[in-house]
PDB file of C-alpha atoms in Angstrom:
ATOM      1  CA  UNK L   1     142.576 161.772 168.540  1.00 89.00           C
ATOM      2  CA  UNK L   2     139.920 161.819 171.471  1.00 88.00           C
ATOM      3  CA  UNK L   3     141.933 163.158 174.441  1.00 90.00           C
ATOM      4  CA  UNK L   4     145.217 164.800 175.484  1.00 93.00           C
ATOM      5  CA  UNK L   5     147.805 164.821 174.492  1.00 93.00           C
ATOM      6  CA  UNK L   6     146.339 165.911 171.173  1.00 95.00           C
ATOM      7  CA  UNK L   7     148.106 164.577 167.911  1.00 96.00           C
ATOM      8  CA  UNK L   8     149.060 168.077 166.727  1.00 95.00           C
ATOM      9  CA  UNK L   9     150.604 169.003 170.184  1.00 95.00           C
ATOM     10  CA  UNK L  10     152.635 165.601 170.083  1.00 95.00           C
ATOM     11  CA  UNK L  11     153.780 166.400 166.431  1.00 96.00           C
ATOM     12  CA  UNK L  12     154.818 169.934 167.381  1.00 96.00           C
ATOM     13  CA  UNK L  13     156.673 168.605 170.195  1.00 96.00           C
ATOM     14  CA  UNK L  14     158.569 166.155 167.992  1.00 96.00           C
ATOM     15  CA  UNK L  15     159.251 168.846 165.332  1.00 96.00           C
ATOM     16  CA  UNK L  16     160.595 171.180 168.074  1.00 96.00           C
ATOM     17  CA  UNK L  17     163.050 168.473 169.074  1.00 96.00           C
ATOM     18  CA  UNK L  18     164.188 168.034 165.515  1.00 96.00           C
ATOM     19  CA  UNK L  19     162.613 164.705 164.939  1.00 96.00           C
ATOM     20  CA  UNK L  20     162.150 163.868 161.113  1.00 95.00           C
ATOM     21  CA  UNK L  21     160.721 160.369 161.174  1.00 95.00           C
ATOM     22  CA  UNK L  22     158.126 158.597 163.493  1.00 96.00           C
ATOM     23  CA  UNK L  23     156.898 155.132 163.674  1.00 96.00           C
ATOM     24  CA  UNK L  24     153.096 155.065 164.310  1.00 96.00           C
ATOM     25  CA  UNK L  25     151.295 152.148 166.030  1.00 95.00           C
ATOM     26  CA  UNK L  26     147.807 152.240 165.707  1.00 95.00           C
ATOM     27  CA  UNK L  27     146.349 150.106 168.674  1.00 94.00           C
ATOM     28  CA  UNK L  28     143.780 148.176 166.775  1.00 94.00           C
ATOM     29  CA  UNK L  29     144.249 144.560 165.728  1.00 96.00           C
ATOM     30  CA  UNK L  30     141.660 144.518 163.166  1.00 96.00           C
ATOM     31  CA  UNK L  31     141.375 146.805 160.267  1.00 94.00           C
ATOM     32  CA  UNK L  32     138.539 148.934 159.314  1.00 93.00           C
ATOM     33  CA  UNK L  33     137.736 152.576 158.698  1.00 92.00           C
ATOM     34  CA  UNK L  34     136.988 153.369 162.330  1.00 89.00           C
ATOM     35  CA  UNK L  35     139.880 151.566 163.885  1.00 88.00           C
ATOM     36  CA  UNK L  36     142.598 152.446 161.273  1.00 90.00           C
ATOM     37  CA  UNK L  37     141.840 154.924 158.523  1.00 91.00           C
ATOM     38  CA  UNK L  38     140.368 157.598 160.863  1.00 93.00           C
ATOM     39  CA  UNK L  39     143.454 157.650 162.852  1.00 94.00           C
ATOM     40  CA  UNK L  40     145.848 157.923 159.936  1.00 94.00           C
ATOM     41  CA  UNK L  41     143.688 160.767 158.520  1.00 95.00           C
ATOM     42  CA  UNK L  42     143.782 162.516 161.888  1.00 95.00           C
ATOM     43  CA  UNK L  43     147.451 162.334 161.949  1.00 96.00           C
ATOM     44  CA  UNK L  44     147.800 163.608 158.487  1.00 95.00           C
ATOM     45  CA  UNK L  45     145.717 166.687 159.460  1.00 95.00           C
ATOM     46  CA  UNK L  46     147.895 167.287 162.491  1.00 94.00           C
ATOM     47  CA  UNK L  47     150.993 167.292 160.243  1.00 94.00           C
ATOM     48  CA  UNK L  48     149.869 170.658 158.902  1.00 93.00           C
ATOM     49  CA  UNK L  49     152.357 172.216 161.126  1.00 93.00           C
ATOM     50  CA  UNK L  50     155.880 173.244 159.960  1.00 92.00           C
ATOM     51  CA  UNK L  51     158.576 170.757 160.018  1.00 93.00           C
ATOM     52  CA  UNK L  52     156.183 167.967 160.966  1.00 94.00           C
ATOM     53  CA  UNK L  53     157.896 164.434 160.964  1.00 96.00           C
ATOM     54  CA  UNK L  54     157.198 161.778 158.497  1.00 95.00           C
ATOM     55  CA  UNK L  55     155.269 158.870 159.846  1.00 96.00           C
ATOM     56  CA  UNK L  56     155.560 155.278 158.882  1.00 95.00           C
ATOM     57  CA  UNK L  57     152.885 153.030 160.280  1.00 95.00           C
ATOM     58  CA  UNK L  58     153.235 149.479 161.759  1.00 94.00           C
ATOM     59  CA  UNK L  59     150.692 147.290 160.019  1.00 89.00           C
ATOM     60  CA  UNK L  60     149.534 143.686 159.824  1.00 88.00           C
ATOM     61  CA  UNK L  61     150.489 142.622 163.408  1.00 95.00           C
ATOM     62  CA  UNK L  62     146.909 141.795 164.301  1.00 96.00           C
ATOM     63  CA  UNK L  63     147.155 138.289 163.105  1.00 97.00           C
ATOM     64  CA  UNK L  64     150.746 137.676 164.177  1.00 97.00           C
ATOM     65  CA  UNK L  65     151.467 134.480 166.226  1.00 97.00           C
ATOM     66  CA  UNK L  66     152.115 136.433 169.416  1.00 97.00           C
ATOM     67  CA  UNK L  67     148.800 138.099 169.417  1.00 98.00           C
ATOM     68  CA  UNK L  68     147.083 134.818 168.870  1.00 98.00           C
ATOM     69  CA  UNK L  69     149.179 133.141 171.568  1.00 98.00           C
ATOM     70  CA  UNK L  70     148.315 135.905 174.057  1.00 98.00           C
ATOM     71  CA  UNK L  71     144.485 135.405 173.277  1.00 98.00           C
ATOM     72  CA  UNK L  72     144.830 131.582 173.536  1.00 98.00           C
ATOM     73  CA  UNK L  73     146.762 131.840 177.017  1.00 98.00           C
ATOM     74  CA  UNK L  74     144.140 133.831 178.397  1.00 98.00           C
ATOM     75  CA  UNK L  75     141.304 131.480 177.172  1.00 98.00           C
ATOM     76  CA  UNK L  76     143.226 128.390 178.596  1.00 98.00           C
ATOM     77  CA  UNK L  77     143.449 130.274 182.070  1.00 97.00           C
ATOM     78  CA  UNK L  78     139.806 131.020 182.003  1.00 98.00           C
ATOM     79  CA  UNK L  79     138.911 127.422 181.273  1.00 97.00           C
ATOM     80  CA  UNK L  80     141.244 126.325 183.866  1.00 96.00           C
ATOM     81  CA  UNK L  81     139.084 128.156 186.478  1.00 95.00           C
ATOM     82  CA  UNK L  82     135.770 126.737 185.257  1.00 96.00           C
ATOM     83  CA  UNK L  83     134.183 123.935 187.376  1.00 90.00           C
ATOM     84  CA  UNK L  84     135.244 120.650 186.089  1.00 90.00           C
ATOM     85  CA  UNK L  85     131.816 119.714 185.055  1.00 89.00           C
ATOM     86  CA  UNK L  86     131.544 122.733 183.087  1.00 92.00           C
ATOM     87  CA  UNK L  87     134.775 122.706 181.057  1.00 90.00           C
ATOM     88  CA  UNK L  88     133.380 120.484 178.293  1.00 89.00           C
ATOM     89  CA  UNK L  89     129.903 122.027 178.010  1.00 93.00           C
ATOM     90  CA  UNK L  90     130.549 125.629 178.213  1.00 96.00           C
ATOM     91  CA  UNK L  91     129.784 127.766 175.340  1.00 97.00           C
ATOM     92  CA  UNK L  92     132.305 130.050 173.833  1.00 98.00           C
ATOM     93  CA  UNK L  93     131.537 133.352 172.544  1.00 98.00           C
ATOM     94  CA  UNK L  94     134.169 135.704 170.993  1.00 98.00           C
ATOM     95  CA  UNK L  95     133.081 139.398 171.180  1.00 98.00           C
ATOM     96  CA  UNK L  96     134.224 142.391 169.170  1.00 98.00           C
ATOM     97  CA  UNK L  97     133.024 146.051 168.741  1.00 97.00           C
ATOM     98  CA  UNK L  98     130.146 146.171 166.333  1.00 97.00           C
ATOM     99  CA  UNK L  99     130.442 148.420 163.474  1.00 96.00           C
ATOM    100  CA  UNK L 100     127.879 149.601 160.713  1.00 95.00           C
ATOM    101  CA  UNK L 101     127.440 146.724 158.040  1.00 96.00           C
ATOM    102  CA  UNK L 102     128.564 148.779 155.081  1.00 95.00           C
ATOM    103  CA  UNK L 103     131.806 149.638 156.822  1.00 95.00           C
ATOM    104  CA  UNK L 104     132.287 146.053 157.517  1.00 96.00           C
ATOM    105  CA  UNK L 105     131.714 144.986 153.997  1.00 96.00           C
ATOM    106  CA  UNK L 106     134.341 147.514 152.940  1.00 95.00           C
ATOM    107  CA  UNK L 107     137.044 146.106 155.108  1.00 95.00           C
ATOM    108  CA  UNK L 108     138.777 142.739 156.327  1.00 96.00           C
ATOM    109  CA  UNK L 109     137.370 143.432 159.703  1.00 97.00           C
ATOM    110  CA  UNK L 110     135.106 140.349 160.177  1.00 98.00           C
ATOM    111  CA  UNK L 111     137.353 138.121 158.270  1.00 98.00           C
ATOM    112  CA  UNK L 112     140.292 139.118 160.660  1.00 97.00           C
ATOM    113  CA  UNK L 113     138.084 138.615 163.864  1.00 98.00           C
ATOM    114  CA  UNK L 114     137.100 135.285 162.623  1.00 98.00           C
ATOM    115  CA  UNK L 115     140.521 134.116 161.797  1.00 98.00           C
ATOM    116  CA  UNK L 116     141.655 135.375 165.259  1.00 98.00           C
ATOM    117  CA  UNK L 117     138.862 133.498 166.955  1.00 98.00           C
ATOM    118  CA  UNK L 118     139.660 130.311 165.174  1.00 98.00           C
ATOM    119  CA  UNK L 119     143.217 130.170 165.657  1.00 98.00           C
ATOM    120  CA  UNK L 120     142.985 131.094 169.434  1.00 98.00           C
ATOM    121  CA  UNK L 121     140.427 128.415 169.931  1.00 98.00           C
ATOM    122  CA  UNK L 122     142.270 125.711 168.125  1.00 98.00           C
ATOM    123  CA  UNK L 123     145.257 126.402 170.084  1.00 98.00           C
ATOM    124  CA  UNK L 124     143.443 125.095 173.249  1.00 97.00           C
ATOM    125  CA  UNK L 125     141.512 122.431 171.426  1.00 96.00           C
ATOM    126  CA  UNK L 126     138.142 124.184 170.936  1.00 95.00           C
ATOM    127  CA  UNK L 127     136.428 123.999 167.559  1.00 92.00           C
ATOM    128  CA  UNK L 128     132.819 125.039 168.401  1.00 95.00           C
ATOM    129  CA  UNK L 129     132.425 128.929 169.157  1.00 98.00           C
ATOM    130  CA  UNK L 130     130.662 131.925 167.752  1.00 98.00           C
ATOM    131  CA  UNK L 131     131.577 135.489 166.960  1.00 98.00           C
ATOM    132  CA  UNK L 132     129.243 138.125 168.632  1.00 98.00           C
ATOM    133  CA  UNK L 133     129.274 141.993 168.845  1.00 98.00           C
ATOM    134  CA  UNK L 134     128.901 144.676 171.662  1.00 97.00           C
ATOM    135  CA  UNK L 135     129.122 148.275 172.120  1.00 94.00           C
ATOM    136  CA  UNK L 136     127.094 149.438 169.028  1.00 92.00           C
ATOM    137  CA  UNK L 137     125.954 153.095 168.788  1.00 88.00           C
ATOM    138  CA  UNK L 138     124.488 155.422 166.375  1.00 81.00           C
ATOM    139  CA  UNK L 139     120.986 155.338 165.025  1.00 82.00           C
ATOM    140  CA  UNK L 140     119.041 152.175 165.839  1.00 81.00           C
ATOM    141  CA  UNK L 141     117.705 152.398 162.067  1.00 85.00           C
ATOM    142  CA  UNK L 142     121.145 151.686 160.606  1.00 90.00           C
ATOM    143  CA  UNK L 143     122.246 147.982 160.378  1.00 95.00           C
ATOM    144  CA  UNK L 144     125.178 147.174 162.463  1.00 97.00           C
ATOM    145  CA  UNK L 145     126.924 143.799 162.904  1.00 97.00           C
ATOM    146  CA  UNK L 146     125.029 141.382 164.952  1.00 97.00           C
ATOM    147  CA  UNK L 147     124.153 139.449 167.221  1.00 97.00           C
ATOM    148  CA  UNK L 148     124.728 141.581 170.135  1.00 97.00           C
ATOM    149  CA  UNK L 149     126.209 139.786 173.116  1.00 98.00           C
ATOM    150  CA  UNK L 150     123.068 140.278 175.387  1.00 98.00           C
ATOM    151  CA  UNK L 151     120.853 138.603 172.467  1.00 98.00           C
ATOM    152  CA  UNK L 152     123.554 135.883 172.097  1.00 98.00           C
ATOM    153  CA  UNK L 153     123.203 135.181 175.928  1.00 98.00           C
ATOM    154  CA  UNK L 154     119.594 134.675 175.326  1.00 98.00           C
ATOM    155  CA  UNK L 155     120.172 132.142 172.602  1.00 98.00           C
ATOM    156  CA  UNK L 156     122.568 130.397 174.845  1.00 98.00           C
ATOM    157  CA  UNK L 157     120.254 130.040 177.475  1.00 97.00           C
ATOM    158  CA  UNK L 158     117.371 128.724 175.189  1.00 97.00           C
ATOM    159  CA  UNK L 159     120.037 126.165 173.931  1.00 97.00           C
ATOM    160  CA  UNK L 160     120.425 124.937 177.387  1.00 96.00           C
ATOM    161  CA  UNK L 161     123.724 126.373 178.215  1.00 96.00           C
ATOM    162  CA  UNK L 162     124.583 127.061 181.877  1.00 96.00           C
ATOM    163  CA  UNK L 163     128.086 128.474 181.554  1.00 97.00           C
ATOM    164  CA  UNK L 164     129.294 130.822 178.849  1.00 98.00           C
ATOM    165  CA  UNK L 165     132.738 131.904 178.212  1.00 98.00           C
ATOM    166  CA  UNK L 166     133.142 135.363 176.762  1.00 98.00           C
ATOM    167  CA  UNK L 167     136.347 136.218 175.026  1.00 98.00           C
ATOM    168  CA  UNK L 168     136.774 139.969 173.963  1.00 98.00           C
ATOM    169  CA  UNK L 169     138.707 139.022 170.836  1.00 97.00           C
ATOM    170  CA  UNK L 170     138.342 142.556 169.320  1.00 97.00           C
ATOM    171  CA  UNK L 171     139.969 144.391 172.249  1.00 97.00           C
ATOM    172  CA  UNK L 172     143.417 144.728 173.446  1.00 97.00           C
ATOM    173  CA  UNK L 173     143.091 146.007 177.004  1.00 96.00           C
ATOM    174  CA  UNK L 174     140.266 146.307 179.650  1.00 94.00           C
ATOM    175  CA  UNK L 175     138.875 149.725 178.845  1.00 93.00           C
ATOM    176  CA  UNK L 176     135.521 151.090 179.597  1.00 93.00           C
ATOM    177  CA  UNK L 177     133.612 149.260 176.863  1.00 93.00           C
ATOM    178  CA  UNK L 178     135.049 145.875 177.951  1.00 96.00           C
ATOM    179  CA  UNK L 179     134.487 146.663 181.745  1.00 97.00           C
ATOM    180  CA  UNK L 180     130.944 147.997 181.408  1.00 97.00           C
ATOM    181  CA  UNK L 181     129.630 146.004 178.461  1.00 97.00           C
ATOM    182  CA  UNK L 182     130.827 142.706 179.651  1.00 98.00           C
ATOM    183  CA  UNK L 183     131.563 142.864 183.359  1.00 98.00           C
ATOM    184  CA  UNK L 184     128.365 144.865 184.211  1.00 98.00           C
ATOM    185  CA  UNK L 185     125.733 144.668 181.596  1.00 98.00           C
ATOM    186  CA  UNK L 186     126.322 141.085 180.434  1.00 98.00           C
ATOM    187  CA  UNK L 187     126.958 139.794 183.825  1.00 98.00           C
ATOM    188  CA  UNK L 188     123.621 141.502 184.854  1.00 98.00           C
ATOM    189  CA  UNK L 189     121.800 139.787 181.839  1.00 98.00           C
ATOM    190  CA  UNK L 190     123.503 136.356 182.922  1.00 98.00           C
ATOM    191  CA  UNK L 191     122.032 136.642 186.466  1.00 98.00           C
ATOM    192  CA  UNK L 192     118.649 137.410 185.136  1.00 98.00           C
ATOM    193  CA  UNK L 193     118.836 134.342 182.841  1.00 98.00           C
ATOM    194  CA  UNK L 194     120.277 132.160 185.669  1.00 98.00           C
ATOM    195  CA  UNK L 195     123.539 131.202 183.812  1.00 97.00           C
ATOM    196  CA  UNK L 196     127.262 131.996 184.525  1.00 97.00           C
ATOM    197  CA  UNK L 197     129.459 134.206 182.393  1.00 98.00           C
ATOM    198  CA  UNK L 198     133.092 133.820 182.570  1.00 98.00           C
ATOM    199  CA  UNK L 199     135.046 136.549 181.073  1.00 98.00           C
ATOM    200  CA  UNK L 200     138.395 135.980 179.412  1.00 98.00           C
ATOM    201  CA  UNK L 201     140.995 138.768 179.900  1.00 98.00           C
ATOM    202  CA  UNK L 202     142.234 140.988 177.065  1.00 98.00           C
ATOM    203  CA  UNK L 203     145.954 140.701 176.065  1.00 97.00           C
ATOM    204  CA  UNK L 204     146.923 143.922 178.098  1.00 96.00           C
ATOM    205  CA  UNK L 205     150.683 143.331 179.046  1.00 96.00           C
ATOM    206  CA  UNK L 206     150.954 139.747 178.030  1.00 98.00           C
ATOM    207  CA  UNK L 207     154.526 139.002 177.123  1.00 98.00           C
ATOM    208  CA  UNK L 208     153.577 137.334 173.878  1.00 98.00           C
ATOM    209  CA  UNK L 209     151.435 140.352 172.698  1.00 98.00           C
ATOM    210  CA  UNK L 210     154.355 142.909 173.744  1.00 97.00           C
ATOM    211  CA  UNK L 211     156.775 140.935 171.829  1.00 97.00           C
ATOM    212  CA  UNK L 212     154.417 140.841 168.713  1.00 97.00           C
ATOM    213  CA  UNK L 213     154.341 144.666 168.887  1.00 96.00           C
ATOM    214  CA  UNK L 214     158.011 144.921 169.285  1.00 96.00           C
ATOM    215  CA  UNK L 215     158.846 142.650 166.317  1.00 95.00           C
ATOM    216  CA  UNK L 216     156.329 144.627 164.174  1.00 95.00           C
ATOM    217  CA  UNK L 217     157.921 147.944 165.133  1.00 96.00           C
ATOM    218  CA  UNK L 218     161.432 146.465 164.411  1.00 95.00           C
ATOM    219  CA  UNK L 219     160.453 145.394 160.967  1.00 93.00           C
ATOM    220  CA  UNK L 220     159.383 149.024 160.186  1.00 94.00           C
ATOM    221  CA  UNK L 221     162.808 150.338 161.571  1.00 92.00           C
ATOM    222  CA  UNK L 222     164.641 147.944 159.488  1.00 86.00           C
ATOM    223  CA  UNK L 223     163.117 149.010 156.254  1.00 77.00           C
TER     224      UNK L 223
END
């Protein structure tokens, strides 16, 4: 949709090879217009070519046990690296991409994020945590989901926190928004505040995450 190979080119190549059916995996664990519907719409526009394959989508895998297990495993690894005295007192912030409030209200996005965070935290015995947001764009006059991660760090400092664990629950790999917003901006903010931010890894190639995707694809292929 945003870079090569373009959807239309890919679908044309499949059509030229005589492929009639495709399984589409949209790599977004939470469902909202920006993360799901726009990609499906883009695929449908690209299917305007002659002989375009039919596309069946893999859905509902974002809350699967494998995805939760991958997040929980990465959380546990981060906590294991904390200084012993910080493990019990560290604050836990789950982060996700902010979206416009009207878009959020029209989708299960926030509810799915909250469930993912709760289940992942419970797996390692943590009950106290918050969901915050990052990477907002658009007009500053438009309401987007809050609080922003930088504002949340301010709040944690005022509450007396010295260590903050930040888990990008709304992201599947370490792309530019994770690397810049958390590893550069949030770390800089933490240094200014005199606190430590410990960033949890995204699922990436974690075996439980990959297995969850494979299982979801197999269900579609079996229909």
